[in-house]
mmCIF file of C-alpha atoms and ligand atoms in Angstrom:
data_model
loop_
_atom_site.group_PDB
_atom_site.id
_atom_site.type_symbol
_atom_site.label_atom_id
_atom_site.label_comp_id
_atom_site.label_asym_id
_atom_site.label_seq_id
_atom_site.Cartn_x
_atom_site.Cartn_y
_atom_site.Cartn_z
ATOM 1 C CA UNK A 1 12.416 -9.458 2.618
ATOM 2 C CA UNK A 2 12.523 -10.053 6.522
ATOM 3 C CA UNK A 3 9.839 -12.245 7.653
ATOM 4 C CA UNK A 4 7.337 -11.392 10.225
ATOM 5 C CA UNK A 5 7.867 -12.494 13.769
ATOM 6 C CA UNK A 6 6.425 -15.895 13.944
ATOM 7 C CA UNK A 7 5.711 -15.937 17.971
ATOM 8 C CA UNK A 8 3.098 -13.191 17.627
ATOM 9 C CA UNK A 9 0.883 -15.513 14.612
ATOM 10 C CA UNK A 10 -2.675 -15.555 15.158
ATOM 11 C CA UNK A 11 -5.038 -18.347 14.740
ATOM 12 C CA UNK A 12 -6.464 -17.864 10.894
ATOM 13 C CA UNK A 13 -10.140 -18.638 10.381
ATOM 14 C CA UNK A 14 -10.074 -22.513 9.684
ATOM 15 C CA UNK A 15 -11.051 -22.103 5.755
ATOM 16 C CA UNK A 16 -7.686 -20.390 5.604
ATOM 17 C CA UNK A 17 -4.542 -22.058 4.497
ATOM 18 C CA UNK A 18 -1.072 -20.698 6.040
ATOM 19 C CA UNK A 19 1.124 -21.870 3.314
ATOM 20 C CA UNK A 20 -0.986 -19.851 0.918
ATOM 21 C CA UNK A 21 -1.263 -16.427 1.767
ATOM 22 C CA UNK A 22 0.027 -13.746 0.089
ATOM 23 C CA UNK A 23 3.264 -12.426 0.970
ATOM 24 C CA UNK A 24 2.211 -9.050 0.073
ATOM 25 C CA UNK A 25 -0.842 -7.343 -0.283
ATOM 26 C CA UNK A 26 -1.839 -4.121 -2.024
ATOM 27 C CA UNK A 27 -4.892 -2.118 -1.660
ATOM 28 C CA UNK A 28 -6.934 0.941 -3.489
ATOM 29 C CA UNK A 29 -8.750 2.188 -0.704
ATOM 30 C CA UNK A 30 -11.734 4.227 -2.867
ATOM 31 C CA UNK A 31 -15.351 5.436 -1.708
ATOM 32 C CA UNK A 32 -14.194 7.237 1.734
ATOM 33 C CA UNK A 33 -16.111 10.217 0.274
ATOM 34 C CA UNK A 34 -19.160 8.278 -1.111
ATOM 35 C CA UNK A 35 -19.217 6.933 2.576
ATOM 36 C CA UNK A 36 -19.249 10.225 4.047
ATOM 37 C CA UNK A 37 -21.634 11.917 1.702
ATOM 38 C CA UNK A 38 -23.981 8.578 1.863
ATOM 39 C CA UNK A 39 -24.205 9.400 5.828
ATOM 40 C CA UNK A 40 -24.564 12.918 5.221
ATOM 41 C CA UNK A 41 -21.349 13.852 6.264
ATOM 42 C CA UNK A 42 -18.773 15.766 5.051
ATOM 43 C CA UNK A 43 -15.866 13.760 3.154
ATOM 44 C CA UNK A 44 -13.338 14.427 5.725
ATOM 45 C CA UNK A 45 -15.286 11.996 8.327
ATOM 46 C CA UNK A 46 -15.060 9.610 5.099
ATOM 47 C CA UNK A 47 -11.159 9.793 5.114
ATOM 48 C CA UNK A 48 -10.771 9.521 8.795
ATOM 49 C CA UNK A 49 -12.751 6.703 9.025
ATOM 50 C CA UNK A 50 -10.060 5.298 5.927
ATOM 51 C CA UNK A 51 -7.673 5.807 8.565
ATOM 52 C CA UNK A 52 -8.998 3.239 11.407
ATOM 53 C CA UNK A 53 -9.702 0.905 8.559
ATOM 54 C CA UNK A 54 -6.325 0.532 7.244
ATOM 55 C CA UNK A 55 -4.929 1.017 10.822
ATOM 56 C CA UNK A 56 -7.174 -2.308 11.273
ATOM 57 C CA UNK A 57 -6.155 -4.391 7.779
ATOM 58 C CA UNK A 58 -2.344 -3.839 9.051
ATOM 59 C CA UNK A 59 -3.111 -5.373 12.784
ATOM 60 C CA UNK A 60 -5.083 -8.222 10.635
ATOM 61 C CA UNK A 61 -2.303 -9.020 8.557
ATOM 62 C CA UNK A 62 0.238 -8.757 11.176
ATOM 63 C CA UNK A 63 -1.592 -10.955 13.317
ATOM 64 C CA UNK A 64 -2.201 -13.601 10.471
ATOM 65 C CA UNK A 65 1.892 -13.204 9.285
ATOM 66 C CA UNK A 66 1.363 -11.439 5.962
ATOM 67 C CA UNK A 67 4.705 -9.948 5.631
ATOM 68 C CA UNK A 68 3.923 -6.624 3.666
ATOM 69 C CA UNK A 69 1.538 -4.533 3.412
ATOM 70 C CA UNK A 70 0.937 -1.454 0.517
ATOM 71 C CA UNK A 71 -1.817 1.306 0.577
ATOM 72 C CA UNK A 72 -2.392 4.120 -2.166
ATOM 73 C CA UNK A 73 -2.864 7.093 -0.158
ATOM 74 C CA UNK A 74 -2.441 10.042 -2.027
ATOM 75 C CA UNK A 75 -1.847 9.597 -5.809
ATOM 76 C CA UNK A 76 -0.066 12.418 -8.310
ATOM 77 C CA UNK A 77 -3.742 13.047 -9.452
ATOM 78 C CA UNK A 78 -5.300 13.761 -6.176
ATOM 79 C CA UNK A 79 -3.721 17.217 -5.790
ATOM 80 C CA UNK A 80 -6.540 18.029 -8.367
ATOM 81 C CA UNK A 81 -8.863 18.086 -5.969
ATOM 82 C CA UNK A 82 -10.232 21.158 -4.334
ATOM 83 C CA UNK A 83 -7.705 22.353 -2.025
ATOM 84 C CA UNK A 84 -9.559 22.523 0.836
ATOM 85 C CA UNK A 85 -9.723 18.194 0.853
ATOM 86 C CA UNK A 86 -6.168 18.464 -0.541
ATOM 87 C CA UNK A 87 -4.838 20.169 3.230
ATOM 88 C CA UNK A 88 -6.884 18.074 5.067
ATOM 89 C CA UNK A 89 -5.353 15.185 3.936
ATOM 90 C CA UNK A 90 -2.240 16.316 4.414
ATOM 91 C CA UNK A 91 -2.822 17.335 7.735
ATOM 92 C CA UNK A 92 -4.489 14.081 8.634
ATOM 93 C CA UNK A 93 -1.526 12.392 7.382
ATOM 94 C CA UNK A 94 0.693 14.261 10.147
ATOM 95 C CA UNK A 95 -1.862 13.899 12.565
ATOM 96 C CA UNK A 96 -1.655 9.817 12.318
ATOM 97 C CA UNK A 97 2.036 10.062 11.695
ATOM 98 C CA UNK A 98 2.375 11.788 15.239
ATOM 99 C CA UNK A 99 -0.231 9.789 16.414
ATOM 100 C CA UNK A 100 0.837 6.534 15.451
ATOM 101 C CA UNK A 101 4.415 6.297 15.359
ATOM 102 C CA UNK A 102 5.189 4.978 18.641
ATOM 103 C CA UNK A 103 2.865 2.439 18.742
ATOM 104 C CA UNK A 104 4.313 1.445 15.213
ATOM 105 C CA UNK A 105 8.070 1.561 16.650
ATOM 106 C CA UNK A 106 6.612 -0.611 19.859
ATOM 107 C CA UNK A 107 5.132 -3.304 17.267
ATOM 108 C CA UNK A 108 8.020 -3.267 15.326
ATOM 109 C CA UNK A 109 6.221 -1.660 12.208
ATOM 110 C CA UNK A 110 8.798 -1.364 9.039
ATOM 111 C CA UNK A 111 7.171 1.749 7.623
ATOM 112 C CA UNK A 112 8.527 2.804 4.189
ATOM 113 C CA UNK A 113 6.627 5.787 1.814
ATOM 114 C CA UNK A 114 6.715 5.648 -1.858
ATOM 115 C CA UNK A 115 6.129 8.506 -4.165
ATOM 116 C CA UNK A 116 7.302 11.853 -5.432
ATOM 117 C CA UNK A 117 7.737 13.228 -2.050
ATOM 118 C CA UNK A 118 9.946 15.963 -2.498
ATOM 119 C CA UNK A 119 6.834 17.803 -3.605
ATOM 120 C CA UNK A 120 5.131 17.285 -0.141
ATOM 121 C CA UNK A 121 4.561 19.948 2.676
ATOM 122 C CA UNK A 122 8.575 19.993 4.583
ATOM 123 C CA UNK A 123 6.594 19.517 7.479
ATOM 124 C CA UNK A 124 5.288 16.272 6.097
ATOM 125 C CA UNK A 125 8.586 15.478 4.590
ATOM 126 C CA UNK A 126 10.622 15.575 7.840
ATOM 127 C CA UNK A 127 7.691 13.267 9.621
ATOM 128 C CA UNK A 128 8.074 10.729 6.989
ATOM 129 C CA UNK A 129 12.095 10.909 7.138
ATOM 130 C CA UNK A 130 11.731 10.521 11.230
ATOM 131 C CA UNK A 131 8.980 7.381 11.011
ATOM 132 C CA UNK A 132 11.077 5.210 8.148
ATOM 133 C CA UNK A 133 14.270 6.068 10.026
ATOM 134 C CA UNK A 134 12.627 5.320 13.954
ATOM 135 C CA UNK A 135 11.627 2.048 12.260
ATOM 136 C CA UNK A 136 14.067 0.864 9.458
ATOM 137 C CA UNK A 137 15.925 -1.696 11.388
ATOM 138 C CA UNK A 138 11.892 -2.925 12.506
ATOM 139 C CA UNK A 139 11.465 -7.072 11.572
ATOM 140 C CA UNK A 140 8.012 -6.986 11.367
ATOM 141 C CA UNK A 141 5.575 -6.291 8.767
ATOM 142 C CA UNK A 142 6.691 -3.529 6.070
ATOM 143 C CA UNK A 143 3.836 -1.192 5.608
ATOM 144 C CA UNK A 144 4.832 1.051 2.796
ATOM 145 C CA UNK A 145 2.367 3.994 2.250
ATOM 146 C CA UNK A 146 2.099 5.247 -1.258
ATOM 147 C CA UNK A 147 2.429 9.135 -1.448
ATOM 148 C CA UNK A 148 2.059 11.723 -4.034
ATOM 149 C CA UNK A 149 2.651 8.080 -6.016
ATOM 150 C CA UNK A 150 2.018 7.214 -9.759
ATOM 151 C CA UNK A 151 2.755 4.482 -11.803
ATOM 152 C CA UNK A 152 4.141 6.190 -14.480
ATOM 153 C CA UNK A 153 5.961 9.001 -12.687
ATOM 154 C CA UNK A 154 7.861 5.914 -10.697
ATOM 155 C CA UNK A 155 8.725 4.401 -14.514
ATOM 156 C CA UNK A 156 10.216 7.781 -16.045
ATOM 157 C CA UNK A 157 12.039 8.786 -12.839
ATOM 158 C CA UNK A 158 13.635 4.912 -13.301
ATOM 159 C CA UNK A 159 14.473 5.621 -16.461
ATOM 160 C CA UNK A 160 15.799 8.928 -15.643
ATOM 161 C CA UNK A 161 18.132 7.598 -13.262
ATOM 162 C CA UNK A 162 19.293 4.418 -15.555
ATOM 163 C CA UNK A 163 20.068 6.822 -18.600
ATOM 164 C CA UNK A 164 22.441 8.522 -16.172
ATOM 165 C CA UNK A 165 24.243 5.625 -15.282
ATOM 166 C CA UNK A 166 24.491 4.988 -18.880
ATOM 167 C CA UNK A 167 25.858 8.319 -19.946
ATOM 168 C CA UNK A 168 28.067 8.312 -17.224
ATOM 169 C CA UNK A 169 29.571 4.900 -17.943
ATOM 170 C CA UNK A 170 27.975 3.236 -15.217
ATOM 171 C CA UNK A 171 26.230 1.146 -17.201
ATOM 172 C CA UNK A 172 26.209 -0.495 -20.205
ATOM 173 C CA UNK A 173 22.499 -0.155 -22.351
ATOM 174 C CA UNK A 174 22.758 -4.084 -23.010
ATOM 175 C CA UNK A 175 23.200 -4.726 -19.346
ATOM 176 C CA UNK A 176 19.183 -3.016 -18.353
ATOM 177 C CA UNK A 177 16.876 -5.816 -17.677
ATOM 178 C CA UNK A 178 13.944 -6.561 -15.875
ATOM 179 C CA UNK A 179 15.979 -6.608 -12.132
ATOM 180 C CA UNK A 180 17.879 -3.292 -12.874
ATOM 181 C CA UNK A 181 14.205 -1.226 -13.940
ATOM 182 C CA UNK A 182 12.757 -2.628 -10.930
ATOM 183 C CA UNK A 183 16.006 -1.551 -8.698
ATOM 184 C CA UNK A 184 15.742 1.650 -9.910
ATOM 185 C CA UNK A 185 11.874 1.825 -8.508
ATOM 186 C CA UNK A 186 10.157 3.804 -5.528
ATOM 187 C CA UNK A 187 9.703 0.035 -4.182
ATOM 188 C CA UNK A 188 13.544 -1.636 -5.036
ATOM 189 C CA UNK A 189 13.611 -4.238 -2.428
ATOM 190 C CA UNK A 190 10.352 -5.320 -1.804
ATOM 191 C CA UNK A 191 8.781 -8.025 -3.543
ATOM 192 C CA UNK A 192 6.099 -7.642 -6.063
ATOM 193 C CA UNK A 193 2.252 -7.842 -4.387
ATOM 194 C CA UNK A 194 1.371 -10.813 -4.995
ATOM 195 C CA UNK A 195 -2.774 -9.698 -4.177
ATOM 196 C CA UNK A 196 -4.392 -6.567 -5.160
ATOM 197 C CA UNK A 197 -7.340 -5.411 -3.551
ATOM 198 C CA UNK A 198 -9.555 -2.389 -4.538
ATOM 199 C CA UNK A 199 -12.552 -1.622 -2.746
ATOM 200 C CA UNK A 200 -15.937 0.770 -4.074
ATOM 201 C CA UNK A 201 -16.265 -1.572 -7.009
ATOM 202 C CA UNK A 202 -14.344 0.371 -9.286
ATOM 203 C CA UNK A 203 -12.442 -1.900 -11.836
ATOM 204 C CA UNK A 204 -9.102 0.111 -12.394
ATOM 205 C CA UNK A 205 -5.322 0.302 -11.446
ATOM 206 C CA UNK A 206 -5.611 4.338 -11.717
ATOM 207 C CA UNK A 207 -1.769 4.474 -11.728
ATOM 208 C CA UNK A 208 -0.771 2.218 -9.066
ATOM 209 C CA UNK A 209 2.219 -0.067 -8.883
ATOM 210 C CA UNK A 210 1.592 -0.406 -12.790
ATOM 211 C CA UNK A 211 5.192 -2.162 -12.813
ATOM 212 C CA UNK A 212 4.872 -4.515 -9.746
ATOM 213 C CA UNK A 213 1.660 -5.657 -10.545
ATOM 214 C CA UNK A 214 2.330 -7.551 -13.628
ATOM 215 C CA UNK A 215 1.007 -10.667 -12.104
ATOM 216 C CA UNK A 216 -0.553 -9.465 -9.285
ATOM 217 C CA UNK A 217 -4.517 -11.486 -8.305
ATOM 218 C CA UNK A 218 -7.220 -9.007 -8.286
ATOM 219 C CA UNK A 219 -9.964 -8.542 -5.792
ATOM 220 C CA UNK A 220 -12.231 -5.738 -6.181
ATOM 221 C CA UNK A 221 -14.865 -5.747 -3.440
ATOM 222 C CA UNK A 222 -18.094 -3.771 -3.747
ATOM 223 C CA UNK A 223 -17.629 -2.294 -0.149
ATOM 224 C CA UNK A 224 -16.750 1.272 0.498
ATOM 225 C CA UNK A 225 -13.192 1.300 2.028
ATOM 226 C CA UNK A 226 -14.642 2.460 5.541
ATOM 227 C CA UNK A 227 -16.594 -0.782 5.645
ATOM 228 C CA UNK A 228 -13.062 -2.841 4.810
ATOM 229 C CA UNK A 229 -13.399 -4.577 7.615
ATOM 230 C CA UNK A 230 -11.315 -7.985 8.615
ATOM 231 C CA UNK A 231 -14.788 -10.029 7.454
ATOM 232 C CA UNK A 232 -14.319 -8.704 4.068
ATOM 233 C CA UNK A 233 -10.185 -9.470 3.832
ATOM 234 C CA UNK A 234 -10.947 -12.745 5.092
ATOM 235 C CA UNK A 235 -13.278 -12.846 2.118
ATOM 236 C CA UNK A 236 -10.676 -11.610 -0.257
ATOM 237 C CA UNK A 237 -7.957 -13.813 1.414
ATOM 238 C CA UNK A 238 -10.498 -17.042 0.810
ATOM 239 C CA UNK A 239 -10.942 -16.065 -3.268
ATOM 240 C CA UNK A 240 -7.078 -15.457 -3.606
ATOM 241 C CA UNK A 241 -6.257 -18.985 -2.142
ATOM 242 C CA UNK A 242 -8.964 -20.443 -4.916
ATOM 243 C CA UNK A 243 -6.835 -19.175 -7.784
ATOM 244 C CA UNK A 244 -4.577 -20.820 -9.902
ATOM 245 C CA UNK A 245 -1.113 -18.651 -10.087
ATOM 246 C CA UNK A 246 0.260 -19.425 -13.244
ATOM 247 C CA UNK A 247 2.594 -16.651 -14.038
ATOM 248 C CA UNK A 248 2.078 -17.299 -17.601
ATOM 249 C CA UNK A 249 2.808 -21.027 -17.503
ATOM 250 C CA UNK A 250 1.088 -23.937 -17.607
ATOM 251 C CA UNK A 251 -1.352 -25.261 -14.602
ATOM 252 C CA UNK A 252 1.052 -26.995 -11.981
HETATM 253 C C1 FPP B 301 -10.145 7.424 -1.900
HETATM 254 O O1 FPP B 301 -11.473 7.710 -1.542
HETATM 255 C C2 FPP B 301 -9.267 7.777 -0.801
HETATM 256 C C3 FPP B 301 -8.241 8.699 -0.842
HETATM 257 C C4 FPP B 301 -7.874 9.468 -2.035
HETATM 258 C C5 FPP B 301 -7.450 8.995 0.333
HETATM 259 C C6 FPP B 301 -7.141 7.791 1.159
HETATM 260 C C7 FPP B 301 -6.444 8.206 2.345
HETATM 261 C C8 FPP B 301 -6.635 7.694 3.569
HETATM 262 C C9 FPP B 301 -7.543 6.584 3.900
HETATM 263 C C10 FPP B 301 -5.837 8.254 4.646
HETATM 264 C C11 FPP B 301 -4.601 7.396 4.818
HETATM 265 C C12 FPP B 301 -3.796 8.008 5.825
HETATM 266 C C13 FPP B 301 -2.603 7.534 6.216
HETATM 267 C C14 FPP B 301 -1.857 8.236 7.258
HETATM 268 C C15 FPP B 301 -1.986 6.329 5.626
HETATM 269 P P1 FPP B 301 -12.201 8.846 -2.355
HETATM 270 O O2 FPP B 301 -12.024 10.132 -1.638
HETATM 271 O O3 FPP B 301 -11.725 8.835 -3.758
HETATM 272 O O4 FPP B 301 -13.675 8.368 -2.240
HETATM 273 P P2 FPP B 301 -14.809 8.559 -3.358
HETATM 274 O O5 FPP B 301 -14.343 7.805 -4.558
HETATM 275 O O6 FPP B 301 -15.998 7.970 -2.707
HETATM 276 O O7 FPP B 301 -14.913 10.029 -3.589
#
């Protein structure tokens, strides 16, 4: 992976060590409706609000030199919901894509979206081509936004696309490992999140990066994600540097 500009570092709060933040950093950003509804509001307020907080956790880890970035934005599940919130999130999503993308192209952005997007809006569609294309050759932070994604969806299109190569004699079956599933996911290239944060309390994965997260540290703040603010991933930042990474070995 490229790594972030250094020149543009910002100071990190002193109880913060450099040399052990995450690379990457993943986040379930839940309770944008319970926000809303809390405040009387209707859940769309709750969702734009999402917006300026995530627009705010990728300045914060730009400016501290986390080099990636991931947000679950729209999962295969969500189209479940009543259609009404289903097009305004859609919409919203062009609205910040049109919004945003030149400021993202000025700070040298790396966007990237994950997902099943073939089954998105071809309005949508051509935005997202435009904004990874305007920014592929970017060096700074990648901020990959996760897009009619699942977990699962990502592991049988892999396999899909493997069993082809074997039937087509591109591949022999005793040659799959580990590094050819992962090449053959939505996220081939990037490495693996190394800290997981979900906010509203809620203590599930609901079908994100189920592959990539194998040894990913958890943080699951009781916030609402409107509230996500850079107090609380300074908080989350301070608990992942008091862990002991193992990866299934012994204590080093
Ligand atoms: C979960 O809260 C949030 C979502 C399903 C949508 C998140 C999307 C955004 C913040 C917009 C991102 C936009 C761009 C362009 C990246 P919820 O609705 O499940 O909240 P609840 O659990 O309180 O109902």
């Amino acid at each position: 992976m490229t790594t972030t500009k250094q020149t543009a570092l910002k100071e990190l709060p002193s109880d913060l060590r450099r040399d052990r933040l995450p690379q990457h950093v993943a986040v379930i950003m839940d309770g944008n409706g319970r926000w809303a509804t809390r405040r009387g509001l209707p859940r769309s307020v709750g969702h734009r609000q999402g917006v300026e907080t995530l627009k705010q956790l990728l300045r914060c880890c730009d400016d501290w030199g986390i080099q990636a970035l991931t947000a679950y934005a729209f999962s295969t599940e969500n189209w479940t919901r009543p259609l009404e919130e289903v097009e305004f999130l859609m919409t919203l999503f062009e609205r910040v894509l049109r919004q945003e993308l030149d400021e993202m192209v000025r700070e040298d952005v790396r966007i990237r979206f994950v997902g099943r997007l073939t089954d998105l809006p071809k309005n949508l569609q051509s935005m997202i081509e435009n904004a990874m294309s305007a920014t592929r050759h970017n060096q700074g932070i990648q901020f990959t936004i996760a897009k009619n994604y699942g977990g699962r969806q990502e592991l049988v299109q892999a396999c899909q696309a493997i069993a082809q190569k074997v039937q087509q004699g591109d591949l022999n079956t005793a040659d799959i490992d580990e590094a050819v599933v992962a090449e053959h996911l939505y996220t081939a290239g990037t490495c693996d999140p190394d800290l997981l944060i979900r906010t509203s309390g809620e203590m599930r994965l609901s079908n994100f990066l189920l592959w990539q997260t194998a040894y990913a540290e958890l943080y699951i703040a009781d916030t609402l994600w409107p509230d996500f603010d850079r107090a609380e991933f300074h908080r989350a930042l301070f608990s992942y540097q008091q862990r002991d990474r193992r990866f299934g070995g012994l204590k080093r």
